[in-house]
Short mmCIF file of C-alpha atoms and ligand atoms in Angstrom, two decimals:
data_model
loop_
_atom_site.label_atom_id
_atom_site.label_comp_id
_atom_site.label_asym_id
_atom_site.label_seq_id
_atom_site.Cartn_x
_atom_site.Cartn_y
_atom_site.Cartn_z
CA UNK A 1 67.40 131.99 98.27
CA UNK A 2 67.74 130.86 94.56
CA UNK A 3 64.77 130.21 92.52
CA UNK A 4 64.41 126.72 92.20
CA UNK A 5 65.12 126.07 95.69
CA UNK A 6 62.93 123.47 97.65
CA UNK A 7 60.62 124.25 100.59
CA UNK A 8 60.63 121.35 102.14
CA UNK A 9 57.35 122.64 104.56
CA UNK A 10 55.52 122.84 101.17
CA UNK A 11 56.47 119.69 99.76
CA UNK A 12 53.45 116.75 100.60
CA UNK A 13 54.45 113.81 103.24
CA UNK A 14 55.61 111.55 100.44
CA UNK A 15 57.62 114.00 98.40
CA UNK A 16 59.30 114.94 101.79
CA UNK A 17 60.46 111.88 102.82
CA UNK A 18 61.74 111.04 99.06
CA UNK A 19 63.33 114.91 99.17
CA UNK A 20 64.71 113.21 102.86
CA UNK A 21 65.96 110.21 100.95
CA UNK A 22 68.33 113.01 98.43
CA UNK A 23 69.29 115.30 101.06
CA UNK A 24 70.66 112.13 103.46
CA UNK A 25 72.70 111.17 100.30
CA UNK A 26 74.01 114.45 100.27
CA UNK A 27 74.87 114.97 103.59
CA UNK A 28 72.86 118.16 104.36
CA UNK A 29 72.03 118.02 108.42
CA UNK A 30 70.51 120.71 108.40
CA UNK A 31 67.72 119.88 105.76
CA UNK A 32 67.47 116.47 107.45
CA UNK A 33 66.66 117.97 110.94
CA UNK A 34 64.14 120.32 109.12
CA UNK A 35 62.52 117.10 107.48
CA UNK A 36 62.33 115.56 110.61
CA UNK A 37 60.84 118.53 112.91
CA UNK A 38 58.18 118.69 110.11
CA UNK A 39 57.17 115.31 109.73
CA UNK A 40 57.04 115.53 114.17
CA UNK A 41 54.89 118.38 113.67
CA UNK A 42 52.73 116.57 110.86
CA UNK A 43 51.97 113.82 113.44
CA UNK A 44 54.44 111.48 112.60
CA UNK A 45 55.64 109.42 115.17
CA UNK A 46 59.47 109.35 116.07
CA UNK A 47 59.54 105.70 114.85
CA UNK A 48 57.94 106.18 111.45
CA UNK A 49 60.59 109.04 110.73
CA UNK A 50 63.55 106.92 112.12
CA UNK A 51 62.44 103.98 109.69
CA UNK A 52 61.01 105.62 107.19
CA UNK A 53 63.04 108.59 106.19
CA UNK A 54 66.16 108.13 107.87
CA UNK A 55 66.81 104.51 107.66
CA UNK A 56 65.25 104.17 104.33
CA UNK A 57 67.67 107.03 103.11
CA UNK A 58 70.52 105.08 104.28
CA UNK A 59 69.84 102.20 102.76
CA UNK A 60 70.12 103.73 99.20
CA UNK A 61 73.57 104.95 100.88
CA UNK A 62 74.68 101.68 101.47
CA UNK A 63 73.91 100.37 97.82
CA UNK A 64 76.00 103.05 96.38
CA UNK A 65 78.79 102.64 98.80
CA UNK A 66 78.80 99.15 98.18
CA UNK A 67 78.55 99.67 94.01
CA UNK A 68 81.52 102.46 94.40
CA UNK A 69 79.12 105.14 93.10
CA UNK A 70 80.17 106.56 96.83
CA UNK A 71 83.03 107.22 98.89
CA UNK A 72 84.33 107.23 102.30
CA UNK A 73 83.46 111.13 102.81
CA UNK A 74 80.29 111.17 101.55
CA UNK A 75 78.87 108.25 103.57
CA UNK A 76 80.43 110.46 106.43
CA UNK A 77 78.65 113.08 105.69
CA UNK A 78 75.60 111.33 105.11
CA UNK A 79 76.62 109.46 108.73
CA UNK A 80 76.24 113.10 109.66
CA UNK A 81 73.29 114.13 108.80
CA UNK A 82 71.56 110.66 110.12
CA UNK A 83 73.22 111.51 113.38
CA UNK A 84 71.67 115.19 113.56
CA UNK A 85 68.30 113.40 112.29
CA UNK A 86 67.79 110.87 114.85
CA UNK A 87 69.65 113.45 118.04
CA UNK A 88 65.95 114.97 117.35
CA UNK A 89 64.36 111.81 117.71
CA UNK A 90 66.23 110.36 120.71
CA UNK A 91 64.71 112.12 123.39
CA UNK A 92 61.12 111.74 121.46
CA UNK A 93 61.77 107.61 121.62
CA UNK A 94 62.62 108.16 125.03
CA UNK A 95 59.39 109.43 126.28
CA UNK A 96 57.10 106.94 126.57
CA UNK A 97 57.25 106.84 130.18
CA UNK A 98 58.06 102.80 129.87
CA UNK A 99 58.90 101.47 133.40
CA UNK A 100 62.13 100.18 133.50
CA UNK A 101 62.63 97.00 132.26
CA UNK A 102 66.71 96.25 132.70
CA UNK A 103 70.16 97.03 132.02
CA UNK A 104 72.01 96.82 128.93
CA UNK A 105 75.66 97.95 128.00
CA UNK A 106 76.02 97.79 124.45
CA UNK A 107 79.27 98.67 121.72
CA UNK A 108 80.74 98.17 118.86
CA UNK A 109 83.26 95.43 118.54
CA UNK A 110 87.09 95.98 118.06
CA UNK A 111 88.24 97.36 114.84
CA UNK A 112 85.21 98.67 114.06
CA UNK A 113 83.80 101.92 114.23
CA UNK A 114 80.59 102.24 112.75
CA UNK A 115 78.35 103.12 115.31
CA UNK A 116 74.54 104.12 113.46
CA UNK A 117 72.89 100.89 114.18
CA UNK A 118 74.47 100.87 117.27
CA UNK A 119 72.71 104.06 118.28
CA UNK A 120 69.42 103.39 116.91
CA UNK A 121 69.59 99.89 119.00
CA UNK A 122 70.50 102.52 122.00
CA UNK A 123 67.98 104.73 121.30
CA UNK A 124 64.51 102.08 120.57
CA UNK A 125 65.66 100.42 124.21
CA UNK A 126 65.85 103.65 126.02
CA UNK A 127 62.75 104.30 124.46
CA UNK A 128 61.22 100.85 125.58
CA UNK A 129 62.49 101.33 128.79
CA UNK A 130 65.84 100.30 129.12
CA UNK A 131 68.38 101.83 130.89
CA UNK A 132 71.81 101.79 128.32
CA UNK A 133 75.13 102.36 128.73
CA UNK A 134 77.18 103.04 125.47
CA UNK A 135 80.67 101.88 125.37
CA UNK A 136 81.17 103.89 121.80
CA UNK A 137 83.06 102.12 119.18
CA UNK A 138 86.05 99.71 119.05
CA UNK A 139 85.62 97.98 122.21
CA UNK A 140 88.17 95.58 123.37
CA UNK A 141 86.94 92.46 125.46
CA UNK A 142 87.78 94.03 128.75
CA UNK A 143 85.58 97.51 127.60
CA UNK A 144 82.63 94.85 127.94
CA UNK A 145 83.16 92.66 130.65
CA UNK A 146 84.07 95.67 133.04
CA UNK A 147 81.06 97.65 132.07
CA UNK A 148 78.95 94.78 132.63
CA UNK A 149 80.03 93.97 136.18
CA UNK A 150 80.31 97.51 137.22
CA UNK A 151 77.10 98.46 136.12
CA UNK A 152 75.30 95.12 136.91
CA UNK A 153 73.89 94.58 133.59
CA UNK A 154 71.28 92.26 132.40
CA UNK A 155 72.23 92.48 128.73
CA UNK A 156 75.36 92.76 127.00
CA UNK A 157 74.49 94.38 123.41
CA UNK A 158 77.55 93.67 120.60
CA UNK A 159 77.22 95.71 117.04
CA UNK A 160 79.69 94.67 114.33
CA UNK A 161 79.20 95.87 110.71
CA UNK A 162 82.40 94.24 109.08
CA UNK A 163 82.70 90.55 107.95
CA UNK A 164 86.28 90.98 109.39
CA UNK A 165 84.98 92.10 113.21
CA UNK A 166 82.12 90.14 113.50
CA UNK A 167 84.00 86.80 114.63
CA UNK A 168 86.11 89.40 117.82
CA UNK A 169 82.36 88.79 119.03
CA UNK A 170 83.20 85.21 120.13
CA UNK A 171 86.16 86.83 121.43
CA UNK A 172 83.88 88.45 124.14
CA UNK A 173 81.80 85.59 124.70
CA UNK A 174 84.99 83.18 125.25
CA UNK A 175 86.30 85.54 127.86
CA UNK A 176 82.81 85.59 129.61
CA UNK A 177 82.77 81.85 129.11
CA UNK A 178 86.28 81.59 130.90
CA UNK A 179 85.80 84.23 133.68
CA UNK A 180 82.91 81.97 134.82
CA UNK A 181 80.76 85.04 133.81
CA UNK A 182 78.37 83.79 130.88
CA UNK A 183 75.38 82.68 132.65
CA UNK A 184 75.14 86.12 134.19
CA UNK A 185 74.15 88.08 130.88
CA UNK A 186 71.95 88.07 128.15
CA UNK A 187 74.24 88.16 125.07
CA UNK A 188 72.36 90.18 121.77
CA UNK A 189 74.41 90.90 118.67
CA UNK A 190 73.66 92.62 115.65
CA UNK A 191 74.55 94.26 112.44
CA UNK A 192 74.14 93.84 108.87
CA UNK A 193 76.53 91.07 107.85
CA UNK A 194 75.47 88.73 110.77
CA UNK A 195 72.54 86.59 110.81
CA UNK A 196 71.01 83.77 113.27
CA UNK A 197 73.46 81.21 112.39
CA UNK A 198 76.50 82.76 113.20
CA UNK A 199 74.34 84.54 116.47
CA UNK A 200 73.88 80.72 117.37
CA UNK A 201 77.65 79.72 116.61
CA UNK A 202 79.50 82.25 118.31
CA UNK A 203 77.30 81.10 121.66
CA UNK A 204 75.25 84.58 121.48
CA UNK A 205 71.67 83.65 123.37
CA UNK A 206 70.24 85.95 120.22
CA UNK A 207 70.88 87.51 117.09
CA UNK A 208 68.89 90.93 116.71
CA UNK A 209 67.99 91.57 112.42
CA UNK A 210 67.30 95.13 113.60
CA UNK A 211 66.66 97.78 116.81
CA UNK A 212 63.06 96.86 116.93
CA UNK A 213 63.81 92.63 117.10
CA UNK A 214 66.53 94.13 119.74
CA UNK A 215 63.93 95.63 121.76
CA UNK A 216 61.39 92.80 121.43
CA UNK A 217 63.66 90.61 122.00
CA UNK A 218 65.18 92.00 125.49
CA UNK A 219 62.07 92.60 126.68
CA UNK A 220 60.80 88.55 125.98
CA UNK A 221 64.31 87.74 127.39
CA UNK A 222 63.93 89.97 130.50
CA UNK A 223 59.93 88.60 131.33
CA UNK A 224 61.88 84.68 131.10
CA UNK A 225 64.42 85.62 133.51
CA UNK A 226 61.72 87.61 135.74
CA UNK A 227 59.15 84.11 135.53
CA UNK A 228 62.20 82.15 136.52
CA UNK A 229 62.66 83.88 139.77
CO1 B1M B 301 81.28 101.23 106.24
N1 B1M B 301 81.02 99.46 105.44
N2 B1M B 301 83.20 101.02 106.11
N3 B1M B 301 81.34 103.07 106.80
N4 B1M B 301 79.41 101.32 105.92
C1 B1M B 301 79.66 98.95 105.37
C2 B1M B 301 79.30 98.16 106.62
C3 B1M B 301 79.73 98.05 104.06
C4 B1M B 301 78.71 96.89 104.05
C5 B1M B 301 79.61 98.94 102.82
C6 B1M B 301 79.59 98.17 101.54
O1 B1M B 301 80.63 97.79 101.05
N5 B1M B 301 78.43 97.95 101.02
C7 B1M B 301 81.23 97.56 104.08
C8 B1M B 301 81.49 96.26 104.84
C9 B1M B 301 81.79 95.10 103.93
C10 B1M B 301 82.06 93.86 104.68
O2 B1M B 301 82.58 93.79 105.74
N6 B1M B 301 81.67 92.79 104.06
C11 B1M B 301 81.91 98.74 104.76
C12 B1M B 301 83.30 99.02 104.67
C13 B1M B 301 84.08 98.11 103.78
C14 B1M B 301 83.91 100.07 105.37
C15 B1M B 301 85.38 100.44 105.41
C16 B1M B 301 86.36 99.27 105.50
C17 B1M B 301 85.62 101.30 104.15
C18 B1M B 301 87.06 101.72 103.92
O3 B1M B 301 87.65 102.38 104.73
N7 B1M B 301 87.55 101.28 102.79
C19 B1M B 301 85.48 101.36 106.64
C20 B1M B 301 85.73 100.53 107.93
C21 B1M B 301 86.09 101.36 109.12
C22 B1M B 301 86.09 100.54 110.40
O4 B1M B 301 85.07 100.27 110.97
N8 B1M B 301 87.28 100.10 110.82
C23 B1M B 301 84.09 101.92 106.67
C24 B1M B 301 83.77 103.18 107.13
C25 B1M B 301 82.52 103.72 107.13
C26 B1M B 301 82.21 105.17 107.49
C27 B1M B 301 83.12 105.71 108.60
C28 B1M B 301 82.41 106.00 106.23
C29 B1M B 301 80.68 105.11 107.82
C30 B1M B 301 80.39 104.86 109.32
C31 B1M B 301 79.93 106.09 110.05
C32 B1M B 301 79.37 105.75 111.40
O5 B1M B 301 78.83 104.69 111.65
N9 B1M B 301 79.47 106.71 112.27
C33 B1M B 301 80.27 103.86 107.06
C34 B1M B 301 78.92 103.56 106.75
C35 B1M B 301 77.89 104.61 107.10
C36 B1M B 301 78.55 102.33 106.14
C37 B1M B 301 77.18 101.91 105.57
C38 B1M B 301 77.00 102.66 104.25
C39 B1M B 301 75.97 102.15 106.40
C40 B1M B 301 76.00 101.53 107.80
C41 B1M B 301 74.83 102.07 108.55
O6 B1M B 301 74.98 103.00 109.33
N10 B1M B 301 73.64 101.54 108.26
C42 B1M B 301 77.39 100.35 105.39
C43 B1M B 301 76.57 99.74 104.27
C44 B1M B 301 75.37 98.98 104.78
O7 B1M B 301 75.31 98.49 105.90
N11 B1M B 301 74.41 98.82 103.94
C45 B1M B 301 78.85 100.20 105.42
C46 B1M B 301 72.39 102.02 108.84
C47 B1M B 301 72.15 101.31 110.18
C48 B1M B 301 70.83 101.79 110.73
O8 B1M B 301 72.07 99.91 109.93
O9 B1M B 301 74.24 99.41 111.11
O10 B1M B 301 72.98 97.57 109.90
P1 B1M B 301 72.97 98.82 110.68
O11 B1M B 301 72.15 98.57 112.03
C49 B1M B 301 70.88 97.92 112.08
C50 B1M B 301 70.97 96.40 112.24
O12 B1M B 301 72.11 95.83 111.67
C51 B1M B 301 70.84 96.17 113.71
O13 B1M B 301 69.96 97.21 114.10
C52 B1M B 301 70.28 98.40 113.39
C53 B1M B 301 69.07 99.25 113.26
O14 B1M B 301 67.95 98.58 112.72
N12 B1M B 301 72.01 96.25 114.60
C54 B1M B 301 71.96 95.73 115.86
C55 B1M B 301 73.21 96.84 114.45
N13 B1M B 301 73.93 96.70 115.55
C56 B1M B 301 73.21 96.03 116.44
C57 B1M B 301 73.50 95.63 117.74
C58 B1M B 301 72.54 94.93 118.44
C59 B1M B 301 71.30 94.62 117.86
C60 B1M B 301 71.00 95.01 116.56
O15 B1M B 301 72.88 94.58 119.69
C61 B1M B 301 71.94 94.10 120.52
#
């Protein structure tokens, strides 16, 4: 080990999660699922971490991808070392015990392949309680629509992350709309370059800012459809 090498385990709760911030931007999984067993071990809960270190991290990654100060393989490496991050976290999110509350198949859209906010949704509604089914990434209409029926979902969850995928959403909803299938499903999208207006213009019945308004939101949506019956 060099000299000036950084014990994370020695480093104070703030200093870690900044430390967490640099080693996400540098793609180093294996620092990032130290961080995250210590901060477990310190206490933390699995949310704090998620929000705190990892997602925090990867919104400085996001600035500097968007500036050009980064490139394609470092966000994937930084992609990487969220993913080993939050595989920690999953089944800690998961335990609460929550009764089940519904179904929800969830994917990302055609053409798209980003798939982190798409996991974290996943991951907060298992931990609420939901039971998920994850189509992956690029999902044609069909991907949807089949899952849905086959699983008998209550919720179909659509993640988009590109101005250019986000309208294939209204793709899916048309084809629902046309099957005679709408009325069956809750319809939640999300992702960064959405917001309510376009959630409300595509025919979505909500547009999610982030996994915990996802979550929230399911669970209002679900308690409505329960009251109904
Ligand atoms: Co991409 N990328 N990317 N990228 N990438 C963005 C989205 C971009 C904004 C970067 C930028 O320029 N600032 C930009 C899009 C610009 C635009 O469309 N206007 C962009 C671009 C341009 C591209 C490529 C075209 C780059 C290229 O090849 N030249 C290419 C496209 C490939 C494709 O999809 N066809 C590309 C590729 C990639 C990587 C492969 C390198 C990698 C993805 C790795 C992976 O996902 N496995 C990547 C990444 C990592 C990003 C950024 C940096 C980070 C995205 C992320 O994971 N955020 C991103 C910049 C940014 O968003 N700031 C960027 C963290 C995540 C937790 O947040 O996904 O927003 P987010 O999810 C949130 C909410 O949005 C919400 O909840 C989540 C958790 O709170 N949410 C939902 C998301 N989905 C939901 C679904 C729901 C509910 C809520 O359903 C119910």
């Amino acid at each position: 080990m060099a000299e000036d090498d950084i014990i994370l385990s020695e480093l104070d709760d703030e200093e870690l999660v900044l430390q967490m911030h640099d080693d996400l931007y540098d793609g180093l999984k294996e620092e990032i699922e130290e961080g995250v067993n210590i901060l477990i071990a310190r206490g933390w809960t699995p949310y704090d971490v998620l929000t705190k270190a990892l997602v925090a991290g990867m919104t400085i990654v996001g600035a500097d991808f968007r500036d050009g100060i980064l490139f394609v393989p470092e966000v994937l490496l930084a992609a990487n070392a969220m993913k080993g991050g939050m595989a920690i976290l999953k089944p800690l999110l998961a335990e609460t015990g929550a009764p089940r509350m519904g179904k929800m198949v969830i994917g990302t859209v055609k053409g798209d392949i980003h798939d982190i906010g798409k996991n974290l949704v996943s991951m907060m509604m298992e931990g609420a309680g939901f039971e998920v089914v994850d189509l992956g990434i690029n999902n044609p209409v069909e991907n949807y629509i089949e899952a849905a029926q086959r699983e008998e979902a209550d919720i179909i969850g659509m993640s988009a992350l590109l101005t250019t995928t986000m309208p294939y959403m209204k793709v899916v909803i048309d084809a629902l709309v046309e099957q005679g299938l709408r009325d069956k499903y809750m319809i939640l999208v999300g992702g960064a370059p959405l917001n309510e207006e376009f959630g409300r213009a595509i025919g979505a019945d909500a547009y999610c800012r982030d996994a915990a308004v996802a979550v929230q939101t399911a669970k209002d949506m679900i308690a409505r459809k329960h009251n109904q019956m």
